[in-house]
Coordinates of C-alpha atoms and ligand atoms in Angstrom, one line a residue:
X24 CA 17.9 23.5 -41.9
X25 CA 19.7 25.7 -39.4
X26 CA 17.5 25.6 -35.9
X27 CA 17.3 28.5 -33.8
X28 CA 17.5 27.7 -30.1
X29 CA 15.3 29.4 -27.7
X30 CA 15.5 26.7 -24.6
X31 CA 19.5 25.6 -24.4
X32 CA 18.7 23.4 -21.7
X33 CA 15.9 21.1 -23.2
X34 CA 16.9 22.2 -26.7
X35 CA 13.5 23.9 -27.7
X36 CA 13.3 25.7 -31.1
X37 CA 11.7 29.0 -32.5
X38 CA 10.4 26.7 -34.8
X39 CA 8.8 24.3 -32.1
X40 CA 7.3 27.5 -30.5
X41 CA 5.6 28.7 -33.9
X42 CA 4.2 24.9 -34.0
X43 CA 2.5 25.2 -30.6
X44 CA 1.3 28.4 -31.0
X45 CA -0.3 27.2 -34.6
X46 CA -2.2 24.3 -32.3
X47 CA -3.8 26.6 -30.2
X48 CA -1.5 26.9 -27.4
X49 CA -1.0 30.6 -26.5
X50 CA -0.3 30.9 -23.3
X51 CA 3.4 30.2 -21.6
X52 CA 1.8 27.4 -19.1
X53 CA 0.6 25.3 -22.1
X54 CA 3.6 26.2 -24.7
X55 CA 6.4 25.3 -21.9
X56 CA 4.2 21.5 -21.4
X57 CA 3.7 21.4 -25.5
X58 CA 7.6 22.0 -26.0
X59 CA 8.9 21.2 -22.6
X60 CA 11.1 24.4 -22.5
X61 CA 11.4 26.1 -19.0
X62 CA 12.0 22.9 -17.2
X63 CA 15.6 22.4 -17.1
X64 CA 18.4 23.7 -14.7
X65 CA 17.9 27.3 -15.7
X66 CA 14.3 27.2 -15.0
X67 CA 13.6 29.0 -18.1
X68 CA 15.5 32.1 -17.0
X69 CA 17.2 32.6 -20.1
X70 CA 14.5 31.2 -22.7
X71 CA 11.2 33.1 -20.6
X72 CA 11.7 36.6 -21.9
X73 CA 12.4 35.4 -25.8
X74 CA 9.4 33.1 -25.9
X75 CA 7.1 35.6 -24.2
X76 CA 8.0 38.1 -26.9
X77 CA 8.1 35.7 -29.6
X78 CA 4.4 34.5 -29.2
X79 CA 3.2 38.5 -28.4
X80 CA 4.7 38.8 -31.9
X81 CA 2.9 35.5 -33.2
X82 CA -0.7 37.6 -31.8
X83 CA -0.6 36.4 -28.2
X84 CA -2.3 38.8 -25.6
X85 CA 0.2 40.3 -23.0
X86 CA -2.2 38.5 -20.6
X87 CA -1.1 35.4 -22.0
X88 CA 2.3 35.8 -21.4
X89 CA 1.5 35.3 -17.8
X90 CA 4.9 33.8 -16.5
X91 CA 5.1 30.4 -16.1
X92 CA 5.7 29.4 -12.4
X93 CA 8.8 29.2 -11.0
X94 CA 9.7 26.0 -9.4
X95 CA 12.5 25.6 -6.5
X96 CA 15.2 25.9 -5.9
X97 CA 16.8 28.7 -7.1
X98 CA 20.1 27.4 -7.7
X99 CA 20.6 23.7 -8.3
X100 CA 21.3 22.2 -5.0
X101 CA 23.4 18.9 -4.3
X102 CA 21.2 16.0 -2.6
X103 CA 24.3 16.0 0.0
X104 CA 23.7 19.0 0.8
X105 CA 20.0 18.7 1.1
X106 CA 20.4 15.1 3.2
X107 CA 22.7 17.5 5.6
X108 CA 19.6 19.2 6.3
X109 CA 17.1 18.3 9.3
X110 CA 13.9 17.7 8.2
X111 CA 11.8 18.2 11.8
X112 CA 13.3 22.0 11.2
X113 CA 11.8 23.0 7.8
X114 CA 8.5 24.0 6.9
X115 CA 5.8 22.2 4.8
X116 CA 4.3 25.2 3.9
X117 CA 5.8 26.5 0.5
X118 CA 7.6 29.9 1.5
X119 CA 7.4 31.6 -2.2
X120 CA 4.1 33.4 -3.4
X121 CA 1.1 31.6 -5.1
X122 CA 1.3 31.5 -8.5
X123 CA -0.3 33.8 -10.5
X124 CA -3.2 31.8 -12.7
X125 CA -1.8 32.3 -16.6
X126 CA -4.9 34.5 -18.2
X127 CA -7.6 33.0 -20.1
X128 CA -7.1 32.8 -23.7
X129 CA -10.2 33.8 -25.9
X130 CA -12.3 30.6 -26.5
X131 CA -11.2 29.8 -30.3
X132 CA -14.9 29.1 -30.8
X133 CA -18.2 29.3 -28.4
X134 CA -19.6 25.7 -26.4
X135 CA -22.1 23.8 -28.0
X136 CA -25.2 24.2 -26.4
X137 CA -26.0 20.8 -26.1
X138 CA -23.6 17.4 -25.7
X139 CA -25.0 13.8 -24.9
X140 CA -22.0 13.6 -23.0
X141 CA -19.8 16.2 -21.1
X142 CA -16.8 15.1 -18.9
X143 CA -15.7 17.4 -15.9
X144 CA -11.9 18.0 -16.1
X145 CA -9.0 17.5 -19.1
X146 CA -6.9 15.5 -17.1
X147 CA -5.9 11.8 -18.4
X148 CA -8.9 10.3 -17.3
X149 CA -11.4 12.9 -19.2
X150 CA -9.3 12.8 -22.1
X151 CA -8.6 9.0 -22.1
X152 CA -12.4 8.7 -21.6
X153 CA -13.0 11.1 -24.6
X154 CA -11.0 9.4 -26.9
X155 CA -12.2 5.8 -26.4
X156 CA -15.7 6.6 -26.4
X157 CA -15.1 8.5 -29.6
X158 CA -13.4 5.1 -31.4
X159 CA -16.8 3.7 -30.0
X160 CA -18.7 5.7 -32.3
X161 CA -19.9 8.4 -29.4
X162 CA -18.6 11.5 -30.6
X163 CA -21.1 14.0 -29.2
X164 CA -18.8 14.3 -26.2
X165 CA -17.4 18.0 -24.3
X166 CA -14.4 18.0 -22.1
X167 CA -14.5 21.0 -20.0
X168 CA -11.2 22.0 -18.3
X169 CA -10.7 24.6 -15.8
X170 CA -7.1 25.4 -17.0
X171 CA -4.4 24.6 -19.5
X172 CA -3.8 21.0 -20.2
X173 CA -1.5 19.1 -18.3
X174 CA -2.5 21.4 -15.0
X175 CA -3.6 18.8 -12.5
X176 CA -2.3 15.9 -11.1
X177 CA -1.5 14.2 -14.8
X178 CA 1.3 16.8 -15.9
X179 CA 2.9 16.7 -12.6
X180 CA 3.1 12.7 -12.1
X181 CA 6.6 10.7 -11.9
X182 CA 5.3 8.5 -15.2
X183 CA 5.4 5.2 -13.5
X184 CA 3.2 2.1 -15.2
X185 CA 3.0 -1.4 -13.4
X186 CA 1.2 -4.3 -12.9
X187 CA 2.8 -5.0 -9.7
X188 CA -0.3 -4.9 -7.4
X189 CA -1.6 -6.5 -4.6
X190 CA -5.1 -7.2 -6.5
X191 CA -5.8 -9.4 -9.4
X192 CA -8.6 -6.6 -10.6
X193 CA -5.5 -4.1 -10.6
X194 CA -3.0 -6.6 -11.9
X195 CA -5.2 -7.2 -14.7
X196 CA -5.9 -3.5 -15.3
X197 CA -2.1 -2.4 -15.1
X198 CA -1.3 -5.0 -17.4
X199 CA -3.8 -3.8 -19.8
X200 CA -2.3 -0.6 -18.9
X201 CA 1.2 -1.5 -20.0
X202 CA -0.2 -2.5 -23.0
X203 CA -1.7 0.4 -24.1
X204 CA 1.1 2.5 -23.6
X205 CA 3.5 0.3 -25.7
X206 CA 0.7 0.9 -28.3
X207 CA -0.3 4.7 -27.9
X208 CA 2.7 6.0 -29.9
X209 CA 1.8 4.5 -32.8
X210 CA -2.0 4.5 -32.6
X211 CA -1.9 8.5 -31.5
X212 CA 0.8 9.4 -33.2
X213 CA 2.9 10.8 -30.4
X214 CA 6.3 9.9 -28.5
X215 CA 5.4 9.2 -25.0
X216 CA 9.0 7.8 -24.4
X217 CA 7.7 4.9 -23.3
X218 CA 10.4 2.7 -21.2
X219 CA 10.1 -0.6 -19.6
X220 CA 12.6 -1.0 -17.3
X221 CA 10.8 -2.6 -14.8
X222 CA 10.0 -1.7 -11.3
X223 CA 12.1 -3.3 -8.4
X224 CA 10.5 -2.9 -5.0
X225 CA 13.0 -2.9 -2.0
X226 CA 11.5 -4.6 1.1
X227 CA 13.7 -2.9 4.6
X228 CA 12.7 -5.4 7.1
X229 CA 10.9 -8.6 7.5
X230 CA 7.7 -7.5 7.5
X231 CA 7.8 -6.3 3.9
X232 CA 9.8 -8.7 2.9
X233 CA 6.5 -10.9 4.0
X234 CA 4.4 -8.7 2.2
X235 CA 7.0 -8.8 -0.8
X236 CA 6.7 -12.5 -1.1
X237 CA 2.8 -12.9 -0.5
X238 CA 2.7 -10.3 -3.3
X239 CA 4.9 -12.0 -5.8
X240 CA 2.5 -15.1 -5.5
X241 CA -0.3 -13.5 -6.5
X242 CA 1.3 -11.6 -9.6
X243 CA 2.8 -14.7 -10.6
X244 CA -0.7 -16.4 -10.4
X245 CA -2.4 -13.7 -12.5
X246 CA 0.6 -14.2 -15.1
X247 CA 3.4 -11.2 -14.0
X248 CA 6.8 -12.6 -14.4
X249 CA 7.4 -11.0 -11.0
X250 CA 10.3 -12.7 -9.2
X251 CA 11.4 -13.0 -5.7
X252 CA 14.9 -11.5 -5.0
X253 CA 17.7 -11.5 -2.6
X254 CA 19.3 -8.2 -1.7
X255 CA 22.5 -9.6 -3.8
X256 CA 20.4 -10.2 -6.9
X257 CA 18.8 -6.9 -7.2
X258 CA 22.2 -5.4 -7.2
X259 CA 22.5 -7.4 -10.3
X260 CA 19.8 -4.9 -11.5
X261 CA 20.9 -1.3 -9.5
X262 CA 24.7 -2.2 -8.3
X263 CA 24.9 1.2 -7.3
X264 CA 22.1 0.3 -4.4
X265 CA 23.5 -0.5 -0.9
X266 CA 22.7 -4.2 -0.2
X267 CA 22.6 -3.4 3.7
X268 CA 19.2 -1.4 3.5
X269 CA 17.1 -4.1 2.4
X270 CA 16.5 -7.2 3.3
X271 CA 14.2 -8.6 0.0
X272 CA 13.2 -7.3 -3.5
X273 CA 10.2 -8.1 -6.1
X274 CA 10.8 -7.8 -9.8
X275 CA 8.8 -7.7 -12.8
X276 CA 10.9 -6.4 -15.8
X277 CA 7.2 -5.5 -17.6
X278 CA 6.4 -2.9 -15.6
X279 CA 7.6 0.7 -17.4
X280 CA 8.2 4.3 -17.3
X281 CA 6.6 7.2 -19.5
X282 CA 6.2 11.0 -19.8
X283 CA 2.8 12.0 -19.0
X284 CA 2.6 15.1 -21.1
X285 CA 2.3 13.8 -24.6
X286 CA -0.2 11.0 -23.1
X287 CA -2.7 14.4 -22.8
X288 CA -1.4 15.7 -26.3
X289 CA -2.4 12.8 -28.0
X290 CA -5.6 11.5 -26.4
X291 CA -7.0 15.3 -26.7
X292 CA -5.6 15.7 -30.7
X293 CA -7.0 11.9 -31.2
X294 CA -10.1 12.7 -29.5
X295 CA -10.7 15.8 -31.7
X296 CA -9.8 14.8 -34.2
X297 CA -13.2 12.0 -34.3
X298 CA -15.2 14.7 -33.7
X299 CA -15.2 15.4 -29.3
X300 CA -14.6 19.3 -28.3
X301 CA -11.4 19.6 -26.2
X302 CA -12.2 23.3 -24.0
X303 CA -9.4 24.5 -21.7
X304 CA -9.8 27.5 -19.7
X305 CA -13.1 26.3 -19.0
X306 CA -14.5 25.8 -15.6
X307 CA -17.6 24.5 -14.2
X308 CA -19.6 26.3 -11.7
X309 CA -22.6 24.7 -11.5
X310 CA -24.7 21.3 -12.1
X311 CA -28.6 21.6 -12.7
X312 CA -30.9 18.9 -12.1
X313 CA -34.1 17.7 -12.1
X314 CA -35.9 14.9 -10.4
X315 CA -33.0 12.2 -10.5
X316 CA -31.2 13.6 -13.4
X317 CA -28.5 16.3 -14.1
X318 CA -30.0 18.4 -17.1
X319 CA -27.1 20.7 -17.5
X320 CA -23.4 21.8 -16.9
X321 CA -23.2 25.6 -16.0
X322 CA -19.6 26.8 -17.0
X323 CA -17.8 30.5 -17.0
X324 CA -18.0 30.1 -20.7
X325 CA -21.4 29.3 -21.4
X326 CA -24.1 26.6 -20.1
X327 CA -24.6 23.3 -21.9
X328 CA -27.3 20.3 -22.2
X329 CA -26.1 17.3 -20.9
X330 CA -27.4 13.9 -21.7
X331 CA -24.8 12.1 -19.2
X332 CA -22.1 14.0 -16.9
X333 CA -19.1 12.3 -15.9
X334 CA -17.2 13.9 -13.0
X335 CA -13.2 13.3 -14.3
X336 CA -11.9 16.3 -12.0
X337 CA -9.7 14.1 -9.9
X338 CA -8.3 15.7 -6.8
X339 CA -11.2 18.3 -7.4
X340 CA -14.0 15.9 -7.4
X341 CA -15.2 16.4 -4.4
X342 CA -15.9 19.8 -5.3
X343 CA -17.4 19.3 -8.6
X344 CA -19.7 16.6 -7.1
X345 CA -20.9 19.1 -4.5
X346 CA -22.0 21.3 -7.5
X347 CA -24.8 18.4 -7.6
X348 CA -25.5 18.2 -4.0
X349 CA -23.5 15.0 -3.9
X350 CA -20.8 14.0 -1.5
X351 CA -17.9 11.6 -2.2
X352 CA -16.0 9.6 0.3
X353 CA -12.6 11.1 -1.4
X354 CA -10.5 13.5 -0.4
X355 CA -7.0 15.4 -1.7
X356 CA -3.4 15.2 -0.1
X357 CA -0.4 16.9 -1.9
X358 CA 2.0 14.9 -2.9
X359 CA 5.6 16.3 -4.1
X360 CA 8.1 15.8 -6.5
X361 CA 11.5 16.2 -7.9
X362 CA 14.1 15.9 -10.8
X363 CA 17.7 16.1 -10.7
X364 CA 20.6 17.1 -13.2
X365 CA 21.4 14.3 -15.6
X366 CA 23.7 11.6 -14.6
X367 CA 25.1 8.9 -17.0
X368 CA 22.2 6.5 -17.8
X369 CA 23.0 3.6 -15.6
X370 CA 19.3 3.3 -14.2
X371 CA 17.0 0.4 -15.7
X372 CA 14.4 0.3 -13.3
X373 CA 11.9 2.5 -11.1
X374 CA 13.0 1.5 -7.6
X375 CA 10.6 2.1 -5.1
X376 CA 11.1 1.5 -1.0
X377 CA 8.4 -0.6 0.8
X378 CA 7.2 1.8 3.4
X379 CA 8.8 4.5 3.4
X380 CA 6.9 5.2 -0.1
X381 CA 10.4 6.5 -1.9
X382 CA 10.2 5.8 -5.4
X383 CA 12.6 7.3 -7.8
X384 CA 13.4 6.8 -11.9
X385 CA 15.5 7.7 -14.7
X386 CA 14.4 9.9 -17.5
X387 CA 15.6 9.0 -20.9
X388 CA 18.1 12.1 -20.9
X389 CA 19.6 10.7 -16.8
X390 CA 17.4 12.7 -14.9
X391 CA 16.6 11.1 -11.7
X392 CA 12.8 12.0 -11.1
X393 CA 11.6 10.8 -7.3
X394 CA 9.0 11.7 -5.1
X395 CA 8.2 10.6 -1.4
X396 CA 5.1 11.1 0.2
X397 CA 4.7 12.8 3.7
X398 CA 2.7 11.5 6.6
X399 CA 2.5 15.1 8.1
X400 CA 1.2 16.1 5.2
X401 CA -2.4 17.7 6.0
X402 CA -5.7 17.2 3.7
X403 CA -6.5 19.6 1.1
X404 CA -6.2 21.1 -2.3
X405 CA -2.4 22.4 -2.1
X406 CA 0.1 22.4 -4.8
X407 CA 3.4 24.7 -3.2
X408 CA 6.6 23.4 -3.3
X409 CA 7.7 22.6 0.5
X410 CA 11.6 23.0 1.7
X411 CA 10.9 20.0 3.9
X412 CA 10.3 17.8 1.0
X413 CA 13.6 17.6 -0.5
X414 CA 15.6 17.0 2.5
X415 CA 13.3 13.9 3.2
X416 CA 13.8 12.6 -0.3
X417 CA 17.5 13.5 -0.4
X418 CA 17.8 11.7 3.5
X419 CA 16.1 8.7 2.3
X420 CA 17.1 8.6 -1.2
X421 CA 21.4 8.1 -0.1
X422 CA 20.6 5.4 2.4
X423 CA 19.8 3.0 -0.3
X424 CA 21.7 4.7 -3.0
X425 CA 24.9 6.9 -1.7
X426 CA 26.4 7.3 -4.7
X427 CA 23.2 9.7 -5.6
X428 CA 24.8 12.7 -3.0
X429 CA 26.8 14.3 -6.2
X430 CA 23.1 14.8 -7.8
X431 CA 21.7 17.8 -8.1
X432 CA 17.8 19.0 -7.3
X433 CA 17.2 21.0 -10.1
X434 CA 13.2 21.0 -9.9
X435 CA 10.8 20.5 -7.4
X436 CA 6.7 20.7 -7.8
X437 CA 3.8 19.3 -6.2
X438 CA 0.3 17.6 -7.0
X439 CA -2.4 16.1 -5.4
X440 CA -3.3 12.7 -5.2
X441 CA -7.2 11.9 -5.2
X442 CA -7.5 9.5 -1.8
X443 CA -10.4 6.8 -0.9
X444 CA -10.4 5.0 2.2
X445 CA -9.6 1.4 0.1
X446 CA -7.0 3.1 -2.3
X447 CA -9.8 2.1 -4.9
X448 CA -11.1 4.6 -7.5
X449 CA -14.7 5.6 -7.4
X450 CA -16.4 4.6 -10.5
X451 CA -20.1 5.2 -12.4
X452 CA -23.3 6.7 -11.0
X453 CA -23.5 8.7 -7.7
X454 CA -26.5 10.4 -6.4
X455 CA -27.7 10.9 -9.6
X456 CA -28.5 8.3 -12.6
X457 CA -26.6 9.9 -15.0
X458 CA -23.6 11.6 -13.2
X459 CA -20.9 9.3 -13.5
X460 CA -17.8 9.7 -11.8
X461 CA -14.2 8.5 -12.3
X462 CA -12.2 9.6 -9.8
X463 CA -10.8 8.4 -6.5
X464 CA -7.4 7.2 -8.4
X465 CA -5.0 7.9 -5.2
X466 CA -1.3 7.6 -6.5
X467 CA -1.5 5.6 -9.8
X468 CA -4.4 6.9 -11.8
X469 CA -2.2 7.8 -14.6
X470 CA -1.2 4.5 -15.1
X471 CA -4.6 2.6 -14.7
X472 CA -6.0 5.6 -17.2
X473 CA -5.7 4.1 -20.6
X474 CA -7.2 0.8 -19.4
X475 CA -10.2 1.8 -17.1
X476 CA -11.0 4.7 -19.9
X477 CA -11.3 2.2 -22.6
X478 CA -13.6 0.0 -19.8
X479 CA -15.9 2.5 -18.9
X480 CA -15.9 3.6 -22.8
X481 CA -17.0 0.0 -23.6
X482 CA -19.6 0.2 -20.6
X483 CA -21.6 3.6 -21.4
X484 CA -21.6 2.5 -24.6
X485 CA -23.7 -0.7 -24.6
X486 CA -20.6 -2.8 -24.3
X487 CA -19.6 -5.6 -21.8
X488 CA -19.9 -4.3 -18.4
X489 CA -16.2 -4.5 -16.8
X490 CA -16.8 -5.9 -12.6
X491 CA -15.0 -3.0 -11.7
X492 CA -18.0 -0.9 -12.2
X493 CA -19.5 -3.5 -9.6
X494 CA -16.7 -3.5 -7.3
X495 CA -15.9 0.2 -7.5
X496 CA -19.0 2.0 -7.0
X497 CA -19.7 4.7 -4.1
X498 CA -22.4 2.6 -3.0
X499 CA -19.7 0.5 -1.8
X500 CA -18.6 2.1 1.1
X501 CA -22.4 2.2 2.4
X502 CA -22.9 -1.4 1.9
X503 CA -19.4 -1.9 3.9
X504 CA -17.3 -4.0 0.7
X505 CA -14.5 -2.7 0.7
X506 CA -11.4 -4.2 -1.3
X507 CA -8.5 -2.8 0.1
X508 CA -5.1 -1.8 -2.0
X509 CA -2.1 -1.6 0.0
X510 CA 0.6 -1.8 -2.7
X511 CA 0.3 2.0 -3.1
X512 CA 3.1 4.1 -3.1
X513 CA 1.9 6.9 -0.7
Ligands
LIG611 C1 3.5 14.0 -7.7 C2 2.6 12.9 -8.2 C3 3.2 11.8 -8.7 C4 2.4 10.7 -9.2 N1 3.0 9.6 -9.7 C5 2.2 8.7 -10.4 C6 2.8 7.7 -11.1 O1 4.1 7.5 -11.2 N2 2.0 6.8 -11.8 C7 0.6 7.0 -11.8 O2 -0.1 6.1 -12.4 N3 0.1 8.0 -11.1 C8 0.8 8.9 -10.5 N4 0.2 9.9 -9.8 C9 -1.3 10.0 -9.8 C10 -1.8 10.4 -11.1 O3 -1.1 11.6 -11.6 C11 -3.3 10.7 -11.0 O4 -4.0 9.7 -10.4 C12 -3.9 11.0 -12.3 O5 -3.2 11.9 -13.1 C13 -5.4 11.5 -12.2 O6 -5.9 11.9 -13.4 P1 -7.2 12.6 -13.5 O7 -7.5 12.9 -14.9 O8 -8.2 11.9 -12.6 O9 -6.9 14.0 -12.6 P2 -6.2 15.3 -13.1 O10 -5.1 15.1 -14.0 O11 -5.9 16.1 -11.8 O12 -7.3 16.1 -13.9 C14 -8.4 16.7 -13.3 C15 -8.6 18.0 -14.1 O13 -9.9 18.6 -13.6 C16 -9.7 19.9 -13.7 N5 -10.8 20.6 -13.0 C17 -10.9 20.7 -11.6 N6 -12.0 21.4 -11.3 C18 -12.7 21.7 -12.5 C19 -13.8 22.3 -12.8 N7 -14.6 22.9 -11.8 N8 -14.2 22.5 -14.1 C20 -13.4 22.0 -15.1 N9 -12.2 21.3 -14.8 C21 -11.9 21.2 -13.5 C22 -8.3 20.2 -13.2 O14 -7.8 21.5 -13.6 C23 -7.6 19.0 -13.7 O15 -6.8 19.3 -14.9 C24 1.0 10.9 -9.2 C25 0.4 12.1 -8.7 C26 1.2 13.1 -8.2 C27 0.6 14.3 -7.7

């Protein structure tokens, strides 16, 4: 059947569009992360205009066909160019205009006016949790979401899934994790290009090459295949890396790489699909209580009965917490993000530099996709694109790989982790008994997701209580035990 291109660069069809459209995705934020078109070099300037007025012709408001947002740079920039740059001299504030918020689609059909449960936020963690509690037999379950799917911090993620942490709780979890994900495309019928590759950390200096080998003790005691390597060795791995930037490497060829979109596809088709209500474009304003119990969930779509409320909003829980009068020890940071032009696929592993916090992967089409957090950068909810940011990731992405300078930036974007003061997530009730919260998920939420959804499933459902609803409570931070996790990638 002939196929009629509308995205050249990520080879999207009319076809493709129709399909979205028919699944209830009508506006251009949510059609570009159902198809992926609009994300490659040309940053949808030559597919934009055709898919706009194919889904006005398909019965799409003109509201709808907001513009997606337009990511930097403008032209696709070498990293050589970019790593010529001095850092200390650009701006972290994002020079281009805020987005404009796509318009709300009509709500395909009004909120229930009663749930036993409702989660806060359609991120992977409200969606994971609907899902699993749905396989568990609890299907009278709401996810409210404030925008399209895929618009906070789990459709803007670099995909990484490991077990390598310093923690057995976390080991255990990422490993269950890892699992999952080799599972989820053919339990939710969905291609989550799921890669395991590995992860190779780099240690620079001594001191985390200390860390490195403490670290590869405990994973090998909690059953990783983790192993201790000399610089030499991991260029058996990346030869392209330069051996004189690091002094040791840990290695566990489990850990994996996978988009994040679909992951939100499929646990919100999955979870529907049993019989939970999926609502984007739906935000909550307001939490009513009475005596030690949330009653409802005010929305600016309608109000709803809640029997339990689970606060899933990540790097917005804070705010949805203070709905209830309840105030979490969390807070947000931007962190951002980039993707380069494809190179030859020569890339097994995510590499990731103890310290620094530079991390960088292939994508399955030879995209390198990196990210590098920022020390300067300032608390709050901010998701701009910085001009700073790629010149620190292009600086410290040649020292250990030089060969990388003929790359390209052809994307950058930004998100915001969800930060504790223990890198530890907050988990179950807070201030009130039935307002649960899972949040607090710092850097790697997306990857701990599948495996602490299907936990707390278990739990709220009569099932065997996991210790991490023990260990991970708010109350911990009162009562002063505190588990710190310093494998983070910041
Ligand atoms: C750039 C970047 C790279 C990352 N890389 C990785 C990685 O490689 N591996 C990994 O495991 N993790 C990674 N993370 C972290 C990971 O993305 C998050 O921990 C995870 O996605 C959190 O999921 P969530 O569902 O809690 O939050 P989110 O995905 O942010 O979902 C919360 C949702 O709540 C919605 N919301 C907010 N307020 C309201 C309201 N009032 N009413 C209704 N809805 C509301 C928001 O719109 C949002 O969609 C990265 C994060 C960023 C920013």
């Amino acid at each position: 059947m002939p196929k009629a291109i509308v995205c050249a660069c990520e080879d999207v069809t009319l076809e493709e569009v129709g399909r979205a459209f028919a699944s209830g995705q009508r506006d251009l934020e949510s059609v570009k992360r159902y198809t992926g078109l609009g994300t490659g070099p040309c940053q949808g300037k030559s597919c934009l205009a055709l898919v706009a007025r194919e889904l006005l012709r398909l019965g799409a408001t003109p509201g709808e066909v907001t513009p997606f947002t337009v990511r930097p740079p403008l032209q696709p920039t070498s990293l050589a160019a970019l790593a010529s740059l001095d850092p200390a001299a650009l701006p972290l504030e994002s020079p281009s205009p805020p987005a404009l918020p796509p318009a709300r689609p009509p709500a395909p059909r009004p909120l229930p006016a009663r749930a036993r449960v409702v989660i806060v936020g359609g991120g992977i963690m409200g969606l994971g949790l609907a899902w699993n509690l749905c396989r568990r037999g609890e299907t009278d379950v709401v996810v409210l979401e404030s925008g399209y799917l895929n618009a906070g911090a789990s459709g803007r993620n670099g995909g990484g899934v490991r077990a390598q942490w310093s923690t057995p709780t976390l080991i255990r979890l990422g490993r269950r994790s890892l699992e999952l994900c080799r599972r989820f495309a053919v339990e939710l019928g969905i291609n989550v290009w799921f890669r395991r590759g590995g992860y190779l950390f780099l240690a620079p200096d001594a001191g985390q090459a200390a860390r490195v080998e403490q670290s590869v003790r405990v994973h090998r005691a909690n059953g990783l295949d983790t192993r201790l390597l000399a610089p030499a060795e991991a260029r058996e791995i990346v030869p392209e890396l330069d051996a004189r930037r690091f002094v040791a490497a840990s290695w566990n060829p489990d850990d994996a790489v996978v988009f994040p979109w679909p992951f939100l596809w499929g646990y919100a088709a999955g979870a529907e699909a049993l019989g939970a209500r999926v609502a984007p474009f739906t935000r909550v304003v307001g939490l009513e209580a009475s005596g030690r119990r949330l009653t409802a969930v005010v929305t600016d779509r309608g109000r709803i009965q809640a029997g339990t409320v689970v606060n899933a909003a990540g790097a917005w829980s804070g705010e949805v917490a203070a709905l209830a009068g309840v105030k979490l020890p969390s807070w947000p940071v931007r962190h951002e993000i980039l993707v380069t032009d494809a190179w030859k696929a020569w890339l097994g592993p995510l590499v990731s530099v103890l310290g620094s916090g530079l991390y960088f992967s292939q994508s399955l089409r030879g995209e390198l996709v990196g990210g590098l957090g920022d020390p300067a950068e300032p608390r709050g909810l901010r998701s701009g694109s910085s001009p700073r940011f790629p010149a620190r990731f292009a600086r410290a992405l040649l020292e250990v790989l030089p060969a990388a300078g003929a790359l390209h930036l052809v994307r950058q974007w930004a998100g915001c982790y969800d930060l504790t003061p223990d890198n530890n997530p907050l988990l179950g009730a807070a201030g009130l008994d039935n307002f649960l919260q899972l949040s607090g998920f710092v850097g790697h939420g997306f990857m701990m997701a599948p495996a602490v959804t299907e936990a707390m499933a278990a739990w709220m459902t009569g099932g065997p209580a996991d210790e991490i609803f023990e260990r991970f409570t708010v109350e911990r931070f009162t009562r002063g035990h505190l588990v710190r996790e310093d494998w983070i990638i910041g």
